[in-house]
PDB file of C-alpha atoms and ligand atoms in Angstrom:
ATOM      1  CA  MET A   1     193.482 -96.426  10.853  1.00 44.00           C
ATOM      2  CA  LYS A   2     193.945 -97.045   6.844  1.00 49.00           C
ATOM      3  CA  PRO A   3     189.665 -97.038   6.392  1.00 53.00           C
ATOM      4  CA  LEU A   4     188.651 -95.123   8.775  1.00 52.00           C
ATOM      5  CA  PHE A   5     190.564 -92.598   6.698  1.00 52.00           C
ATOM      6  CA  SER A   6     189.489 -93.546   3.384  1.00 57.00           C
ATOM      7  CA  LEU A   7     186.045 -93.373   5.312  1.00 53.00           C
ATOM      8  CA  LEU A   8     186.303 -89.963   5.761  1.00 52.00           C
ATOM      9  CA  THR A   9     188.230 -88.431   2.561  1.00 52.00           C
ATOM     10  CA  SER A  10     185.044 -89.866   0.608  1.00 54.00           C
ATOM     11  CA  ILE A  11     182.744 -87.918   2.634  1.00 51.00           C
ATOM     12  CA  LEU A  12     185.707 -85.224   2.187  1.00 51.00           C
ATOM     13  CA  LEU A  13     184.903 -85.684  -1.562  1.00 52.00           C
ATOM     14  CA  ILE A  14     181.239 -87.056  -1.957  1.00 50.00           C
ATOM     15  CA  THR A  15     180.104 -83.380  -0.045  1.00 47.00           C
ATOM     16  CA  PRO A  16     180.431 -80.712  -2.244  1.00 46.00           C
ATOM     17  CA  LEU A  17     179.276 -82.763  -4.419  1.00 46.00           C
ATOM     18  CA  LEU A  18     175.798 -83.405  -2.427  1.00 46.00           C
ATOM     19  CA  ALA A  19     175.937 -79.249  -1.732  1.00 42.00           C
ATOM     20  CA  ALA A  20     176.181 -79.056  -4.892  1.00 43.00           C
ATOM     21  CA  ALA A  21     172.717 -81.098  -6.284  1.00 44.00           C
ATOM     22  CA  SER A  22     170.198 -78.861  -3.805  1.00 47.00           C
ATOM     23  CA  ASP A  23     172.266 -75.230  -3.980  1.00 60.00           C
ATOM     24  CA  GLN A  24     169.649 -75.628  -7.718  1.00 81.00           C
ATOM     25  CA  ALA A  25     166.277 -73.470  -6.060  1.00 90.00           C
ATOM     26  CA  GLU A  26     163.330 -76.102  -5.145  1.00 95.00           C
ATOM     27  CA  TRP A  27     160.621 -74.740  -7.072  1.00 97.00           C
ATOM     28  CA  SER A  28     156.128 -76.195  -6.841  1.00 97.00           C
ATOM     29  CA  TYR A  29     153.276 -75.694  -9.190  1.00 97.00           C
ATOM     30  CA  GLN A  30     151.833 -74.175  -6.010  1.00 95.00           C
ATOM     31  CA  GLY A  31     151.870 -70.804  -4.199  1.00 95.00           C
ATOM     32  CA  VAL A  32     155.052 -68.647  -3.179  1.00 96.00           C
ATOM     33  CA  LYS A  33     157.410 -70.856  -5.129  1.00 97.00           C
ATOM     34  CA  GLY A  34     154.844 -71.413  -8.383  1.00 98.00           C
ATOM     35  CA  PRO A  35     156.028 -70.877 -11.784  1.00 98.00           C
ATOM     36  CA  SER A  36     154.420 -67.085 -11.394  1.00 97.00           C
ATOM     37  CA  HIS A  37     157.556 -66.999  -8.878  1.00 97.00           C
ATOM     38  CA  TRP A  38     160.343 -69.245 -11.259  1.00 98.00           C
ATOM     39  CA  GLY A  39     162.576 -66.449 -12.454  1.00 97.00           C
ATOM     40  CA  ASP A  40     163.018 -64.915  -8.386  1.00 97.00           C
ATOM     41  CA  LEU A  41     163.877 -68.057  -7.220  1.00 97.00           C
ATOM     42  CA  SER A  42     167.594 -68.157  -8.717  1.00 96.00           C
ATOM     43  CA  PRO A  43     169.367 -66.609 -11.203  1.00 96.00           C
ATOM     44  CA  GLU A  44     169.961 -69.748 -12.943  1.00 97.00           C
ATOM     45  CA  TYR A  45     166.141 -69.425 -13.681  1.00 98.00           C
ATOM     46  CA  SER A  46     166.284 -66.149 -14.668  1.00 98.00           C
ATOM     47  CA  THR A  47     164.650 -66.862 -17.884  1.00 98.00           C
ATOM     48  CA  CYS A  48     161.870 -68.483 -17.110  1.00 98.00           C
ATOM     49  CA  ASN A  49     160.665 -63.922 -16.276  1.00 97.00           C
ATOM     50  CA  LYS A  50     162.620 -63.553 -18.959  1.00 98.00           C
ATOM     51  CA  GLY A  51     162.456 -65.341 -21.896  1.00 98.00           C
ATOM     52  CA  LYS A  52     160.347 -63.859 -25.300  1.00 98.00           C
ATOM     53  CA  ASN A  53     160.778 -67.984 -26.496  1.00 98.00           C
ATOM     54  CA  GLN A  54     159.010 -69.941 -23.980  1.00 98.00           C
ATOM     55  CA  SER A  55     156.977 -72.799 -22.921  1.00 98.00           C
ATOM     56  CA  PRO A  56     153.951 -73.968 -23.237  1.00 98.00           C
ATOM     57  CA  VAL A  57     151.994 -71.836 -25.596  1.00 98.00           C
ATOM     58  CA  ASP A  58     147.744 -72.485 -27.063  1.00 98.00           C
ATOM     59  CA  ILE A  59     148.521 -73.282 -30.927  1.00 98.00           C
ATOM     60  CA  SER A  60     146.721 -72.093 -32.698  1.00 94.00           C
ATOM     61  CA  ASN A  61     147.110 -70.728 -36.757  1.00 91.00           C
ATOM     62  CA  ALA A  62     149.406 -72.890 -37.290  1.00 96.00           C
ATOM     63  CA  VAL A  63     151.558 -72.116 -40.877  1.00 97.00           C
ATOM     64  CA  ASP A  64     151.391 -74.665 -43.154  1.00 96.00           C
ATOM     65  CA  ALA A  65     155.223 -75.270 -45.014  1.00 96.00           C
ATOM     66  CA  LYS A  66     154.742 -78.354 -46.370  1.00 93.00           C
ATOM     67  CA  LEU A  67     156.664 -80.227 -43.474  1.00 95.00           C
ATOM     68  CA  LYS A  68     158.992 -82.451 -43.791  1.00 94.00           C
ATOM     69  CA  GLY A  69     158.317 -85.669 -42.588  1.00 94.00           C
ATOM     70  CA  ILE A  70     160.403 -85.993 -38.829  1.00 95.00           C
ATOM     71  CA  LYS A  71     162.322 -90.782 -38.171  1.00 93.00           C
ATOM     72  CA  PHE A  72     161.304 -91.977 -35.572  1.00 94.00           C
ATOM     73  CA  ASP A  73     164.057 -95.001 -34.599  1.00 93.00           C
ATOM     74  CA  TYR A  74     162.329 -96.096 -31.166  1.00 91.00           C
ATOM     75  CA  ALA A  75     162.608-100.163 -31.989  1.00 85.00           C
ATOM     76  CA  MET A  76     165.467-100.638 -29.394  1.00 87.00           C
ATOM     77  CA  LEU A  77     164.661 -99.126 -26.860  1.00 91.00           C
ATOM     78  CA  VAL A  78     165.138-100.173 -23.437  1.00 93.00           C
ATOM     79  CA  PRO A  79     163.825 -98.282 -20.324  1.00 96.00           C
ATOM     80  CA  GLU A  80     165.078 -97.609 -17.045  1.00 96.00           C
ATOM     81  CA  ASN A  81     162.565 -97.147 -14.432  1.00 97.00           C
ATOM     82  CA  ILE A  82     159.852 -95.307 -13.320  1.00 98.00           C
ATOM     83  CA  VAL A  83     159.914 -92.608 -11.144  1.00 98.00           C
ATOM     84  CA  ASN A  84     157.566 -90.059  -9.082  1.00 98.00           C
ATOM     85  CA  THR A  85     160.314 -87.210  -9.312  1.00 97.00           C
ATOM     86  CA  GLY A  86     157.511 -85.278  -7.406  1.00 96.00           C
ATOM     87  CA  HIS A  87     157.034 -82.952 -10.125  1.00 97.00           C
ATOM     88  CA  SER A  88     156.507 -85.780 -12.624  1.00 98.00           C
ATOM     89  CA  ILE A  89     156.309 -89.092 -13.508  1.00 98.00           C
ATOM     90  CA  GLN A  90     159.352 -89.734 -15.599  1.00 98.00           C
ATOM     91  CA  VAL A  91     160.698 -92.670 -18.082  1.00 97.00           C
ATOM     92  CA  ASN A  92     163.788 -92.408 -17.656  1.00 98.00           C
ATOM     93  CA  ILE A  93     165.967 -94.010 -21.065  1.00 96.00           C
ATOM     94  CA  ARG A  94     168.643 -96.840 -21.039  1.00 95.00           C
ATOM     95  CA  SER A  95     168.998 -96.830 -24.642  1.00 93.00           C
ATOM     96  CA  GLY A  96     167.503 -97.402 -28.662  1.00 90.00           C
ATOM     97  CA  GLY A  97     165.435 -94.316 -28.779  1.00 93.00           C
ATOM     98  CA  ALA A  98     165.969 -91.399 -30.992  1.00 95.00           C
ATOM     99  CA  ILE A  99     164.504 -89.098 -34.419  1.00 96.00           C
ATOM    100  CA  THR A 100     165.883 -87.822 -37.153  1.00 96.00           C
ATOM    101  CA  ILE A 101     164.636 -84.056 -37.039  1.00 94.00           C
ATOM    102  CA  ASP A 102     166.150 -81.222 -39.059  1.00 90.00           C
ATOM    103  CA  ASP A 103     168.648 -84.449 -41.180  1.00 93.00           C
ATOM    104  CA  GLU A 104     169.953 -84.406 -37.713  1.00 96.00           C
ATOM    105  CA  LYS A 105     169.813 -87.519 -35.209  1.00 97.00           C
ATOM    106  CA  PHE A 106     168.284 -87.044 -31.598  1.00 97.00           C
ATOM    107  CA  THR A 107     168.107 -89.212 -28.697  1.00 97.00           C
ATOM    108  CA  LEU A 108     165.655 -89.976 -26.361  1.00 96.00           C
ATOM    109  CA  LYS A 109     166.780 -89.855 -22.507  1.00 97.00           C
ATOM    110  CA  GLN A 110     163.765 -89.936 -20.647  1.00 97.00           C
ATOM    111  CA  PHE A 111     159.706 -88.937 -21.347  1.00 97.00           C
ATOM    112  CA  HIS A 112     157.335 -87.303 -18.363  1.00 98.00           C
ATOM    113  CA  PHE A 113     153.780 -86.847 -18.096  1.00 98.00           C
ATOM    114  CA  HIS A 114     151.796 -83.468 -17.507  1.00 98.00           C
ATOM    115  CA  SER A 115     148.017 -83.161 -16.553  1.00 98.00           C
ATOM    116  CA  PRO A 116     146.457 -81.538 -17.448  1.00 98.00           C
ATOM    117  CA  SER A 117     148.398 -81.020 -20.239  1.00 98.00           C
ATOM    118  CA  GLU A 118     150.841 -77.574 -20.761  1.00 98.00           C
ATOM    119  CA  ASN A 119     149.931 -76.554 -24.533  1.00 98.00           C
ATOM    120  CA  LYS A 120     146.714 -76.157 -25.342  1.00 98.00           C
ATOM    121  CA  ILE A 121     145.827 -76.398 -29.517  1.00 98.00           C
ATOM    122  CA  ASP A 122     143.266 -74.258 -30.226  1.00 97.00           C
ATOM    123  CA  HIS A 123     142.653 -72.756 -26.638  1.00 97.00           C
ATOM    124  CA  VAL A 124     141.162 -76.529 -25.263  1.00 97.00           C
ATOM    125  CA  SER A 125     143.597 -78.461 -22.770  1.00 98.00           C
ATOM    126  CA  TYR A 126     143.973 -81.812 -22.648  1.00 98.00           C
ATOM    127  CA  PRO A 127     143.722 -84.753 -19.919  1.00 98.00           C
ATOM    128  CA  LEU A 128     147.191 -85.925 -20.022  1.00 98.00           C
ATOM    129  CA  GLU A 129     150.503 -84.575 -22.328  1.00 98.00           C
ATOM    130  CA  ALA A 130     153.636 -86.503 -22.393  1.00 97.00           C
ATOM    131  CA  HIS A 131     156.648 -85.304 -23.535  1.00 98.00           C
ATOM    132  CA  PHE A 132     159.560 -86.919 -25.138  1.00 97.00           C
ATOM    133  CA  VAL A 133     163.138 -85.524 -24.752  1.00 97.00           C
ATOM    134  CA  HIS A 134     165.795 -85.535 -26.905  1.00 97.00           C
ATOM    135  CA  THR A 135     169.350 -84.299 -26.980  1.00 98.00           C
ATOM    136  CA  ASN A 136     171.548 -84.026 -29.921  1.00 97.00           C
ATOM    137  CA  ASP A 137     175.211 -84.498 -29.716  1.00 96.00           C
ATOM    138  CA  LYS A 138     175.421 -80.875 -29.579  1.00 97.00           C
ATOM    139  CA  ASN A 139     172.881 -81.255 -25.843  1.00 96.00           C
ATOM    140  CA  GLU A 140     170.367 -79.350 -27.671  1.00 97.00           C
ATOM    141  CA  LEU A 141     166.667 -80.917 -26.814  1.00 97.00           C
ATOM    142  CA  ALA A 142     163.544 -81.871 -29.333  1.00 98.00           C
ATOM    143  CA  VAL A 143     160.504 -82.514 -27.547  1.00 98.00           C
ATOM    144  CA  VAL A 144     158.359 -84.791 -28.676  1.00 97.00           C
ATOM    145  CA  SER A 145     154.233 -83.659 -27.203  1.00 97.00           C
ATOM    146  CA  ILE A 146     151.646 -86.379 -27.536  1.00 96.00           C
ATOM    147  CA  LEU A 147     148.608 -84.043 -26.555  1.00 97.00           C
ATOM    148  CA  TYR A 148     145.575 -87.971 -24.830  1.00 97.00           C
ATOM    149  CA  GLN A 149     142.302 -87.481 -25.216  1.00 96.00           C
ATOM    150  CA  PRO A 150     139.408 -88.752 -23.120  1.00 94.00           C
ATOM    151  CA  GLY A 151     138.414 -91.720 -23.924  1.00 83.00           C
ATOM    152  CA  GLY A 152     136.282 -94.632 -23.275  1.00 83.00           C
ATOM    153  CA  MET A 153     139.154 -97.964 -23.547  1.00 94.00           C
ATOM    154  CA  ASP A 154     142.410 -98.049 -21.717  1.00 97.00           C
ATOM    155  CA  ASN A 155     145.646 -97.068 -24.323  1.00 96.00           C
ATOM    156  CA  LEU A 156     147.634 -99.875 -24.081  1.00 95.00           C
ATOM    157  CA  ALA A 157     150.898 -98.782 -24.505  1.00 94.00           C
ATOM    158  CA  LEU A 158     150.138 -96.937 -21.332  1.00 96.00           C
ATOM    159  CA  VAL A 159     148.967 -99.922 -19.488  1.00 96.00           C
ATOM    160  CA  PRO A 160     152.910-101.286 -18.158  1.00 96.00           C
ATOM    161  CA  LEU A 161     153.423 -97.956 -17.209  1.00 97.00           C
ATOM    162  CA  VAL A 162     150.405 -97.265 -15.542  1.00 98.00           C
ATOM    163  CA  ASN A 163     150.418-100.542 -13.838  1.00 97.00           C
ATOM    164  CA  ASN A 164     154.656 -99.584 -12.190  1.00 97.00           C
ATOM    165  CA  MET A 165     152.899 -96.422 -11.291  1.00 97.00           C
ATOM    166  CA  PRO A 166     154.849 -94.856  -8.405  1.00 98.00           C
ATOM    167  CA  MET A 167     153.290 -93.526  -6.040  1.00 97.00           C
ATOM    168  CA  LYS A 168     154.984 -91.710  -3.232  1.00 97.00           C
ATOM    169  CA  VAL A 169     157.171 -88.978  -4.388  1.00 96.00           C
ATOM    170  CA  GLY A 170     160.759 -90.490  -4.874  1.00 97.00           C
ATOM    171  CA  ASP A 171     159.493 -94.112  -5.328  1.00 97.00           C
ATOM    172  CA  ALA A 172     161.499 -95.576  -8.783  1.00 98.00           C
ATOM    173  CA  ASN A 173     159.950 -99.512 -10.640  1.00 98.00           C
ATOM    174  CA  ARG A 174     162.870-100.795 -12.792  1.00 97.00           C
ATOM    175  CA  LEU A 175     160.351-101.252 -16.357  1.00 96.00           C
ATOM    176  CA  GLY A 176     161.733-103.686 -18.335  1.00 92.00           C
ATOM    177  CA  ALA A 177     162.306-103.497 -22.454  1.00 89.00           C
ATOM    178  CA  LYS A 178     158.287-104.705 -23.435  1.00 90.00           C
ATOM    179  CA  ASP A 179     156.888-101.950 -20.885  1.00 91.00           C
ATOM    180  CA  THR A 180     156.867 -99.066 -23.877  1.00 89.00           C
ATOM    181  CA  GLU A 181     156.444-101.326 -26.761  1.00 83.00           C
ATOM    182  CA  LEU A 182     153.604 -99.785 -27.737  1.00 79.00           C
ATOM    183  CA  PHE A 183     155.290 -96.489 -27.918  1.00 76.00           C
ATOM    184  CA  GLU A 184     158.130 -98.269 -30.508  1.00 66.00           C
ATOM    185  CA  ARG A 185     157.573 -96.814 -33.853  1.00 71.00           C
ATOM    186  CA  ASN A 186     159.804 -96.553 -36.782  1.00 80.00           C
ATOM    187  CA  LYS A 187     157.701 -94.573 -39.067  1.00 88.00           C
ATOM    188  CA  THR A 188     157.967 -90.874 -40.118  1.00 92.00           C
ATOM    189  CA  VAL A 189     155.541 -88.479 -38.970  1.00 93.00           C
ATOM    190  CA  LYS A 190     154.337 -85.411 -40.980  1.00 93.00           C
ATOM    191  CA  LYS A 191     151.019 -84.831 -38.978  1.00 95.00           C
ATOM    192  CA  TYR A 192     152.119 -82.288 -36.106  1.00 97.00           C
ATOM    193  CA  PHE A 193     152.897 -78.885 -34.439  1.00 98.00           C
ATOM    194  CA  ARG A 194     156.532 -77.256 -35.117  1.00 98.00           C
ATOM    195  CA  PHE A 195     157.557 -74.641 -32.784  1.00 98.00           C
ATOM    196  CA  ASN A 196     160.685 -72.963 -31.274  1.00 98.00           C
ATOM    197  CA  GLY A 197     160.429 -72.567 -27.263  1.00 98.00           C
ATOM    198  CA  SER A 198     161.750 -73.805 -23.681  1.00 98.00           C
ATOM    199  CA  LEU A 199     161.933 -76.528 -20.909  1.00 98.00           C
ATOM    200  CA  THR A 200     158.631 -76.257 -18.715  1.00 98.00           C
ATOM    201  CA  THR A 201     160.650 -76.729 -15.765  1.00 98.00           C
ATOM    202  CA  PRO A 202     163.251 -74.480 -14.525  1.00 98.00           C
ATOM    203  CA  PRO A 203     165.461 -72.528 -16.010  1.00 97.00           C
ATOM    204  CA  CYS A 204     162.754 -73.185 -18.155  1.00 98.00           C
ATOM    205  CA  THR A 205     166.198 -73.136 -21.206  1.00 97.00           C
ATOM    206  CA  GLU A 206     164.998 -71.388 -24.668  1.00 98.00           C
ATOM    207  CA  GLY A 207     166.184 -72.949 -28.127  1.00 98.00           C
ATOM    208  CA  VAL A 208     164.403 -76.044 -27.280  1.00 98.00           C
ATOM    209  CA  ARG A 209     162.455 -77.737 -30.705  1.00 98.00           C
ATOM    210  CA  TRP A 210     159.517 -78.475 -29.782  1.00 98.00           C
ATOM    211  CA  VAL A 211     156.834 -81.558 -31.653  1.00 98.00           C
ATOM    212  CA  VAL A 212     153.669 -81.113 -30.461  1.00 98.00           C
ATOM    213  CA  MET A 213     151.890 -84.766 -32.612  1.00 96.00           C
ATOM    214  CA  GLN A 214     148.436 -83.606 -34.401  1.00 96.00           C
ATOM    215  CA  SER A 215     146.679 -87.005 -33.838  1.00 94.00           C
ATOM    216  CA  ARG A 216     146.168 -87.540 -29.964  1.00 95.00           C
ATOM    217  CA  PRO A 217     145.075 -90.789 -28.492  1.00 95.00           C
ATOM    218  CA  GLY A 218     142.951 -91.482 -26.116  1.00 96.00           C
ATOM    219  CA  LEU A 219     142.874 -92.790 -22.494  1.00 96.00           C
ATOM    220  CA  SER A 220     140.576 -94.193 -19.426  1.00 98.00           C
ATOM    221  CA  LYS A 221     139.696 -92.854 -16.988  1.00 97.00           C
ATOM    222  CA  ARG A 222     140.647 -95.647 -14.917  1.00 97.00           C
ATOM    223  CA  GLN A 223     144.153 -94.628 -16.372  1.00 98.00           C
ATOM    224  CA  LEU A 224     144.336 -90.857 -16.254  1.00 98.00           C
ATOM    225  CA  LEU A 225     143.408 -91.768 -12.458  1.00 97.00           C
ATOM    226  CA  ALA A 226     146.149 -93.314 -11.959  1.00 98.00           C
ATOM    227  CA  PHE A 227     148.333 -90.295 -13.048  1.00 98.00           C
ATOM    228  CA  GLN A 228     146.669 -87.478 -11.258  1.00 98.00           C
ATOM    229  CA  LYS A 229     146.412 -90.137  -7.508  1.00 98.00           C
ATOM    230  CA  ALA A 230     151.052 -90.240  -8.705  1.00 98.00           C
ATOM    231  CA  LEU A 231     151.379 -87.132  -9.689  1.00 97.00           C
ATOM    232  CA  LYS A 232     149.207 -85.656  -6.669  1.00 96.00           C
ATOM    233  CA  HIS A 233     148.195 -82.111  -7.571  1.00 97.00           C
ATOM    234  CA  SER A 234     148.740 -80.476 -11.324  1.00 98.00           C
ATOM    235  CA  ASN A 235     151.553 -79.597 -12.929  1.00 98.00           C
ATOM    236  CA  ASN A 236     150.941 -77.955 -16.038  1.00 98.00           C
ATOM    237  CA  ARG A 237     152.665 -74.385 -16.073  1.00 98.00           C
ATOM    238  CA  PRO A 238     150.693 -71.832 -17.336  1.00 98.00           C
ATOM    239  CA  ILE A 239     149.881 -70.752 -21.060  1.00 98.00           C
ATOM    240  CA  GLN A 240     152.990 -68.919 -22.135  1.00 98.00           C
ATOM    241  CA  PRO A 241     152.947 -65.362 -24.356  1.00 98.00           C
ATOM    242  CA  MET A 242     153.037 -66.931 -28.131  1.00 97.00           C
ATOM    243  CA  ASN A 243     155.620 -63.163 -28.781  1.00 97.00           C
ATOM    244  CA  ALA A 244     157.198 -63.037 -32.502  1.00 94.00           C
ATOM    245  CA  ARG A 245     157.172 -67.240 -32.867  1.00 97.00           C
ATOM    246  CA  MET A 246     154.703 -68.744 -35.982  1.00 96.00           C
ATOM    247  CA  VAL A 247     153.498 -71.568 -35.043  1.00 98.00           C
ATOM    248  CA  THR A 248     153.896 -73.980 -38.467  1.00 98.00           C
ATOM    249  CA  LYS A 249     152.121 -77.425 -39.597  1.00 97.00           C
TER     250      LYS A 249
HETATM  251 ZN1   ZN B   1     157.612 -82.017 -20.024  1.00 96.15          ZN
END
């Protein structure tokens, strides 16, 4: 009787956790659960409709503010896996990545991809955008964005990701430390755009420090196709109004 009892206890304990996880309203990039409806799908998503500092944005007329460099410390980056979440292709980080921005340290949690790009620069969309998502010890967010432009050659940093690309939704493939080696940068980046924004997916939480790199690396047609095939549909939220915000560089 005892093992059965403890099994039942486990099920009873786990069930509320599962229920809580599935409480999050489903959303998508098309149709009745698409971006223009996100704010109505759940009270928790209301910022998607009501927020005044939403992302992504069309970056233009950036004001020259002589921004301080952002220190990247990705030398010890150890990835966990690459996952097809159905909304994106995401690399989860086990340990080792950090940036310093506004004299505060932010730790890299994951990075993921959107195709086509979410942010635009001077009204121009790019085929792929990576978002490197960091948090500080107050759980505030800083997202670093890289826009990729179409180019002839394979982008070497993306090769291990394309080789391990999980094609089916829900699939995950393990990654080793070497697979993100080319994302490792120990340098200070000075050329970037900076603005306040939000998560680009529900719940569209605001107060995110956005950093969009000015340098735009290339990627090959073959690599772009691999991302598009795994994603199966576009996963870019439409451009949001700037309202009272300013982009600095
Ligand atoms: Zn994103």
